XYZ file of C-alpha atoms in Angstrom:
523
model
C 80.592 78.033 215.535
C 82.712 77.933 218.715
C 83.514 74.293 217.946
C 84.648 75.176 214.404
C 86.898 77.929 215.727
C 88.401 75.611 218.335
C 88.954 72.987 215.709
C 90.749 75.448 213.457
C 92.953 76.568 216.389
C 93.691 72.935 217.262
C 94.619 72.078 213.742
C 96.727 75.155 213.534
C 98.541 74.125 216.733
C 99.060 70.656 215.379
C 100.508 72.040 212.185
C 102.770 74.315 214.165
C 103.945 71.384 216.275
C 104.604 69.339 213.179
C 106.609 72.207 211.704
C 108.674 72.430 214.819
C 109.198 68.743 215.414
C 111.568 66.990 213.047
C 111.052 63.446 211.912
C 113.643 61.049 213.197
C 115.273 58.319 211.091
C 117.787 56.227 212.996
C 119.764 53.613 211.044
C 122.213 51.091 212.402
C 124.300 48.646 210.471
C 125.612 45.422 211.913
C 129.284 44.305 212.287
C 130.981 46.644 209.837
C 134.300 48.410 210.160
C 135.283 52.079 210.331
C 136.495 52.170 206.679
C 133.929 50.089 204.852
C 131.670 52.926 203.519
C 132.800 54.778 200.449
C 132.556 58.134 202.347
C 134.960 56.663 204.928
C 137.469 55.301 202.445
C 136.129 51.906 201.452
C 135.846 50.482 197.955
C 132.333 49.064 198.647
C 129.662 50.924 196.632
C 127.517 52.942 199.032
C 126.268 55.918 196.959
C 123.207 56.695 199.088
C 125.067 56.825 202.450
C 127.819 58.754 200.636
C 125.116 61.237 199.535
C 123.895 61.619 203.091
C 127.490 62.276 204.196
C 127.978 64.805 201.356
C 124.881 66.699 202.539
C 125.464 66.225 206.214
C 128.264 65.680 208.773
C 130.574 62.715 209.222
C 131.657 62.068 212.802
C 135.228 60.726 212.884
C 135.701 60.372 216.642
C 132.542 58.350 217.397
C 132.361 55.217 219.521
C 129.985 52.252 219.851
C 130.121 49.350 222.285
C 131.960 46.190 221.132
C 128.970 43.922 220.525
C 125.449 44.037 219.047
C 122.874 44.161 221.838
C 124.878 46.220 224.246
C 125.242 48.881 221.610
C 121.495 48.904 221.017
C 120.808 49.265 224.736
C 123.176 52.208 224.950
C 121.760 54.009 221.945
C 118.060 53.567 222.783
C 118.462 54.740 226.428
C 121.397 57.141 226.473
C 122.810 54.905 229.284
C 125.807 52.555 229.157
C 124.730 48.928 228.900
C 126.193 47.936 232.245
C 123.199 49.835 233.705
C 120.573 49.831 230.878
C 120.554 46.098 230.340
C 118.836 43.701 232.687
C 118.417 39.970 231.953
C 119.099 40.614 228.293
C 116.369 43.286 227.944
C 116.237 47.009 228.560
C 116.137 47.895 232.218
C 112.586 48.825 233.245
C 113.730 51.965 234.975
C 115.488 53.321 231.911
C 113.276 55.487 229.709
C 113.716 54.699 226.053
C 113.943 57.005 223.119
C 110.806 55.708 221.380
C 108.827 55.929 224.704
C 109.634 59.590 224.978
C 108.864 60.331 221.348
C 105.621 58.349 221.389
C 104.450 60.103 224.531
C 104.986 63.406 222.708
C 102.922 62.622 219.545
C 105.371 60.705 217.395
C 104.396 57.600 215.490
C 107.100 55.035 216.166
C 108.166 52.117 213.961
C 111.032 49.629 213.940
C 112.050 47.249 211.163
C 114.998 44.910 211.584
C 116.899 43.398 214.478
C 115.620 43.938 218.006
C 118.084 41.890 220.021
C 116.701 43.232 223.299
C 113.967 40.667 223.836
C 115.494 39.192 227.018
C 115.161 35.410 227.467
C 112.788 34.993 224.573
C 113.713 31.386 223.846
C 112.731 30.201 227.340
C 109.329 29.244 228.837
C 107.778 29.039 225.387
C 108.474 32.684 224.838
C 106.425 33.881 227.839
C 109.295 36.054 229.066
C 109.835 37.809 225.720
C 110.183 41.606 225.794
C 108.689 42.911 222.576
C 109.419 46.333 221.005
C 105.861 47.529 221.649
C 106.656 47.170 225.426
C 109.382 49.781 225.041
C 107.699 52.431 222.899
C 107.289 51.136 219.359
C 103.854 51.288 217.657
C 104.936 48.912 214.901
C 107.593 46.170 214.507
C 108.725 44.019 211.680
C 111.866 41.882 212.178
C 113.624 39.340 214.356
C 113.855 39.223 218.117
C 117.351 37.744 218.243
C 120.783 38.805 217.009
C 121.371 36.926 213.726
C 119.507 34.853 211.142
C 119.373 33.782 207.561
C 118.826 36.635 205.071
C 116.664 34.305 202.916
C 114.604 32.723 205.743
C 115.001 34.677 208.964
C 114.201 32.539 211.974
C 111.431 33.870 214.230
C 110.289 36.647 211.827
C 107.555 38.744 213.441
C 105.139 41.465 212.549
C 104.416 43.047 215.886
C 103.913 39.886 217.953
C 102.651 37.631 215.183
C 104.924 35.030 213.613
C 105.043 35.432 209.878
C 107.445 32.770 208.625
C 104.964 31.996 205.823
C 105.871 35.296 204.131
C 109.419 34.212 203.129
C 108.332 30.632 202.584
C 106.021 31.801 199.803
C 108.294 34.410 198.289
C 111.183 32.941 196.236
C 113.114 36.207 195.955
C 112.689 37.081 199.659
C 115.694 38.862 201.197
C 115.524 40.296 204.642
C 117.234 43.585 203.912
C 114.827 44.331 201.084
C 111.890 43.400 203.228
C 113.039 45.884 205.889
C 112.924 48.575 203.263
C 109.446 47.646 201.978
C 108.074 47.564 205.528
C 109.704 50.949 206.288
C 108.141 52.615 203.262
C 104.765 51.057 204.109
C 105.048 52.474 207.643
C 105.774 55.936 206.283
C 102.887 55.761 203.844
C 100.520 54.846 206.735
C 101.805 57.505 209.125
C 99.545 60.587 209.097
C 101.425 63.557 207.535
C 100.433 65.760 210.412
C 102.272 63.593 212.911
C 106.074 63.402 213.162
C 107.591 59.901 212.971
C 110.420 57.978 214.546
C 111.670 55.247 212.228
C 114.374 52.878 213.587
C 116.115 50.659 210.990
C 118.582 48.291 212.702
C 119.699 46.197 209.716
C 121.321 42.741 210.091
C 123.647 43.551 207.217
C 126.549 42.854 207.222
C 126.486 40.340 210.137
C 127.113 36.717 209.224
C 125.800 34.621 207.539
C 127.255 35.667 204.179
C 124.052 35.687 202.119
C 123.322 37.625 199.000
C 121.691 36.929 195.598
C 124.109 35.761 192.900
C 123.526 38.772 190.644
C 124.421 41.118 193.509
C 127.620 39.211 194.289
C 128.651 39.080 190.660
C 128.978 42.903 190.563
C 132.023 42.555 192.848
C 133.787 39.859 190.950
C 137.509 40.601 191.022
C 137.026 43.719 193.174
C 139.030 42.262 196.050
C 141.627 40.191 194.073
C 144.472 42.506 195.254
C 144.004 41.006 198.731
C 143.823 42.525 202.170
C 147.370 43.753 202.360
C 147.131 46.028 199.283
C 143.563 47.052 199.929
C 144.390 48.159 203.481
C 147.069 50.492 202.040
C 144.662 51.893 199.425
C 141.906 52.386 201.987
C 144.213 54.370 204.292
C 145.176 56.618 201.425
C 141.487 57.309 200.521
C 140.640 57.845 204.201
C 143.204 60.657 204.327
C 141.899 62.094 201.104
C 138.363 62.115 202.505
C 139.435 63.672 205.744
C 138.210 60.990 208.004
C 141.591 60.259 209.533
C 144.682 62.350 210.226
C 147.445 62.597 207.587
C 149.966 61.328 210.108
C 148.345 57.984 210.744
C 150.172 54.870 209.660
C 148.759 51.419 208.998
C 148.707 49.044 211.910
C 150.454 45.706 211.378
C 148.482 42.841 209.861
C 146.851 40.761 212.611
C 148.904 37.711 213.626
C 146.147 35.289 212.574
C 146.053 36.769 209.045
C 148.562 35.451 206.543
C 150.167 37.620 203.925
C 147.909 37.667 200.926
C 150.604 36.180 198.762
C 150.623 33.226 201.056
C 146.926 32.664 201.193
C 146.138 29.176 199.780
C 142.368 29.673 199.119
C 142.336 32.986 197.258
C 139.178 32.373 195.210
C 137.179 31.380 198.312
C 138.567 34.291 200.275
C 137.661 36.765 197.496
C 134.154 35.340 197.353
C 133.704 35.915 201.061
C 134.447 39.609 200.720
C 132.404 39.849 197.552
C 129.294 38.543 199.378
C 129.971 40.840 202.361
C 130.222 43.821 200.049
C 127.011 42.814 198.275
C 125.227 42.709 201.590
C 126.377 46.291 202.311
C 125.448 47.590 198.853
C 121.938 46.077 199.085
C 121.453 47.827 202.456
C 122.692 51.084 201.007
C 120.214 50.771 198.106
C 117.311 50.138 200.510
C 118.391 53.161 202.602
C 118.353 55.129 199.351
C 114.750 53.971 198.589
C 113.590 55.186 202.030
C 115.385 58.481 201.628
C 113.851 58.923 198.118
C 110.408 58.219 199.513
C 110.929 60.978 202.063
C 112.168 63.336 199.410
C 109.149 62.757 197.086
C 106.724 63.171 199.996
C 108.345 66.438 201.036
C 109.399 65.090 204.409
C 113.206 64.827 203.933
C 114.096 68.431 204.659
C 112.793 68.178 208.237
C 113.983 64.587 208.868
C 116.960 64.237 211.247
C 118.850 61.105 210.103
C 121.557 59.237 211.881
C 123.534 56.308 210.487
C 126.045 54.313 212.582
C 127.284 50.795 213.238
C 126.971 48.721 216.359
C 130.640 47.627 216.573
C 133.705 47.000 214.389
C 134.206 44.264 211.824
C 133.699 40.703 213.145
C 136.737 38.411 212.885
C 134.823 35.206 213.912
C 135.506 32.156 211.764
C 132.257 30.225 211.564
C 132.897 26.508 212.384
C 130.758 23.750 210.829
C 129.738 22.378 214.320
C 128.391 25.711 215.617
C 124.704 25.556 216.610
C 122.115 28.190 217.399
C 118.422 29.055 217.242
C 119.298 31.457 214.409
C 120.550 28.566 212.091
C 117.786 26.688 210.242
C 118.313 22.985 209.667
C 117.037 23.128 206.147
C 116.518 25.596 203.356
C 113.041 26.710 202.333
C 112.963 23.989 199.679
C 114.028 21.274 202.100
C 117.797 20.905 201.440
C 120.024 20.269 204.465
C 122.117 23.308 205.383
C 125.901 23.197 204.931
C 127.109 25.617 207.638
C 130.715 26.511 208.401
C 133.659 28.271 206.700
C 134.347 25.320 204.346
C 136.750 26.327 201.701
C 135.273 23.957 199.081
C 131.867 25.690 199.338
C 131.507 29.261 198.033
C 129.432 31.417 200.394
C 126.319 33.380 199.431
C 123.495 30.942 198.632
C 120.822 30.106 201.207
C 122.292 26.636 201.818
C 125.471 28.170 203.223
C 126.185 29.784 206.636
C 129.661 31.399 206.618
C 131.507 34.496 207.870
C 134.292 36.584 206.435
C 136.899 36.022 209.083
C 140.061 37.630 210.319
C 141.600 38.837 207.119
C 138.679 40.854 205.799
C 137.685 42.141 209.248
C 141.260 43.458 209.468
C 140.516 45.310 206.200
C 137.138 46.576 207.449
C 138.732 48.084 210.534
C 141.536 49.834 208.630
C 143.767 51.310 210.065
C 142.939 50.033 213.592
C 143.743 46.863 215.497
C 141.467 44.145 216.762
C 137.783 43.555 216.105
C 134.315 43.186 217.493
C 134.288 41.972 221.075
C 137.402 43.999 221.929
C 137.633 47.550 223.315
C 140.623 48.475 221.188
C 139.828 50.930 218.444
C 139.045 48.244 215.858
C 136.208 46.974 217.942
C 134.569 50.286 219.053
C 135.679 53.156 216.824
C 132.792 53.410 214.268
C 131.609 55.931 211.690
C 128.563 58.147 212.225
C 126.688 60.261 209.724
C 124.196 62.956 210.676
C 121.868 64.499 207.991
C 119.207 67.191 208.477
C 118.723 69.485 205.444
C 116.611 71.970 207.398
C 119.237 72.632 210.025
C 122.658 71.378 208.937
C 124.275 74.099 206.872
C 127.877 73.041 206.921
C 127.226 70.174 204.482
C 129.905 67.603 203.582
C 131.958 68.439 206.656
C 133.583 66.245 209.321
C 133.404 66.643 213.077
C 136.025 65.219 215.477
C 133.808 65.722 218.529
C 134.424 62.854 220.876
C 131.078 61.102 221.127
C 129.372 57.760 221.757
C 126.134 55.921 221.146
C 124.823 57.168 224.541
C 124.832 60.667 222.952
C 122.274 59.792 220.272
C 119.148 59.948 222.492
C 120.074 63.215 224.234
C 120.855 64.730 220.846
C 117.506 63.747 219.375
C 115.628 65.047 222.406
C 117.530 68.266 222.219
C 116.621 68.614 218.531
C 112.928 67.880 219.295
C 112.820 70.100 222.436
C 111.624 67.185 224.498
C 112.513 66.136 228.032
C 112.657 62.737 229.616
C 109.969 61.878 232.239
C 111.285 61.539 235.809
C 109.810 58.045 236.306
C 109.789 54.733 234.492
C 107.830 51.640 235.420
C 106.587 53.479 238.570
C 110.000 54.364 239.900
C 112.527 57.167 239.486
C 114.245 56.759 236.170
C 117.935 56.068 235.766
C 119.683 59.248 234.595
C 121.421 59.468 231.204
C 125.164 58.964 230.671
C 125.103 60.762 227.311
C 124.991 64.376 226.287
C 123.598 66.265 223.326
C 125.979 66.721 220.398
C 123.467 68.860 218.527
C 125.899 71.784 218.557
C 128.382 69.656 216.648
C 125.724 68.747 214.076
C 125.154 72.438 213.607
C 128.881 73.233 213.087
C 129.655 74.486 216.628
C 132.565 73.534 218.755
C 132.033 71.381 221.783
C 134.280 70.325 224.662
C 135.040 66.664 225.056
C 133.029 64.677 227.556
C 134.777 63.946 230.861
C 135.188 60.255 229.914
C 133.931 57.339 227.839
C 133.465 53.980 229.615
C 133.630 50.475 228.169
C 133.294 46.943 229.602
C 132.034 43.963 227.712
C 133.129 40.625 226.228
C 136.901 40.564 225.712
C 137.598 44.143 226.615
C 137.339 46.971 229.019
C 138.499 50.540 228.577
C 138.216 54.133 229.580
C 139.003 57.199 227.529
C 139.448 60.727 228.893
C 140.781 63.382 226.587
C 143.366 61.677 224.370
C 144.339 59.126 227.022
C 142.946 55.633 226.663
C 143.383 52.768 229.127
C 142.352 49.461 227.584
C 142.465 45.792 228.678
C 142.522 42.663 226.436
C 141.109 39.772 228.381
C 142.694 37.280 225.959
C 146.121 37.976 227.411
C 145.565 35.847 230.480
C 149.296 35.249 231.130
C 150.152 38.908 230.864
C 146.842 40.422 231.993
C 147.440 44.135 232.418
C 146.137 47.500 231.444
C 147.594 49.119 228.306
C 147.883 52.878 228.027
C 147.847 54.910 224.819
C 147.962 58.520 223.799
C 145.526 58.565 220.922
C 146.607 62.050 219.857
C 149.928 60.640 218.609
C 149.135 56.941 218.461
C 145.520 56.341 217.283
C 146.393 52.763 216.279
C 147.344 51.825 219.835
C 150.788 50.561 218.884
C 152.932 52.192 221.613
C 151.959 51.025 225.079
C 152.862 53.734 227.542
C 151.841 51.878 230.697
C 155.348 51.269 231.914
C 156.390 54.830 231.159
C 153.507 56.441 232.986
C 152.442 54.104 235.832
C 150.835 56.945 237.728
C 148.437 57.591 234.780
C 147.581 53.889 234.723
C 146.801 54.001 238.381
C 144.735 57.118 238.035
C 142.697 55.894 235.032
C 142.197 52.329 236.360
C 140.806 53.811 239.599
C 138.514 55.964 237.578
C 137.396 52.914 235.516
C 136.696 50.976 238.728
C 134.628 53.809 240.152
C 132.576 54.090 237.000
C 132.138 50.294 236.834
C 130.850 50.232 240.409
C 128.533 53.177 239.721
C 127.065 51.488 236.652
C 126.342 48.220 238.457
C 124.857 49.978 241.462
C 122.529 51.999 239.309
C 121.455 48.851 237.451
C 120.489 47.054 240.659
C 117.511 49.348 241.229
């Protein structure tokens, strides 16, 4: 009798815990610009993400890092990558989001791109860091940063290689497979347990791969060219309230010709058509996951985030580029034809192309520069938060200054969980982020003291509306640039010569933060 009573009490407590604890759905897209989504002004069809935005909050002053794996490290630890990355993997003394959630009763799953596996191609893979070592119960995806959508190199289920799955499935497409695995994970997760589902898609990272019927839906959609489409996007962005009415379009990048002078228009259009198809397929898969949650009665108490790891990628893919991510042959044995070759239309499995400067310039409307840079085009990204049970001000925008390092603290705030004091037997490295849960719930928040950036071709610091940024490409004129983003969000008016004392102040602050990050990472 006493056992029965205790069991009833325990089940009641579990039910109460489940009621208190929201499910977490964290979605990250790959290499997309600030204005690509329909709800942020783009002409790409993204009805499911638009619906999340209409029922949630769009963050318009949100930042990522400027490349793929560094953004993932920041998001999953709440700590800037200069500290949270070690030898290409997550620092052992950084506590990860899935580790905290798993320790507190969550079932954790990841489908997509890990890109935090360390030196997984060396020593026959003995040094590989798998997702299950950092808190995930279940993993389906790739360890690296890019791969074919039709035959992803190194596909794993947990730690088992499963290349045979796409070899035996003619209509296999990685984005679709991520969705199927996600729904399977949700079906297997006990309803009494909350879940953490992490979906880091490879869309819309190169290669440009999509089924013909998906690409055909965009035929002619981009025939107006990047010049005209950038103007139209900016107009829609203002109508949707994701950018200030005073913002003007930044100049076309110097490596992008005027559309009227483009000599390969049909090929250029096809590049953007495939890119758009990749995004729309991803949106449909996200919609299928959301619909599953709706039908199972779990959506109301699911806190969902969608964001992007960096801005649009300008890289022109050369035919002589090599990498572990590039298969030598297609599944049916045909030799690959990689490279941005204007006589070969991108999209099929046999190709390996990217969409280049012109369309990345469109993706990042109205900002300058691209992935790899710390100017706004490389790091200013959209973020959508959705939580029907708690977000009442639906369809709103928030200009709260925020960053990927804020995602983990926000989720822990929403779940009433705290981070353990140790990791791998030593005192953990403290978070750089802060909770932006008040902003999700419609409350005002003060800006953080600063945002810090340093990777690839850029370095930057933002405090208030001041931004100090450095472009490492300018080797002959290497110097800090200073912008007041309140009046110049496109970074067109360099104020460094006008306010040298501000440059000195902010550069010193940047150096102090850089030193601090590196010292913390040496633990």
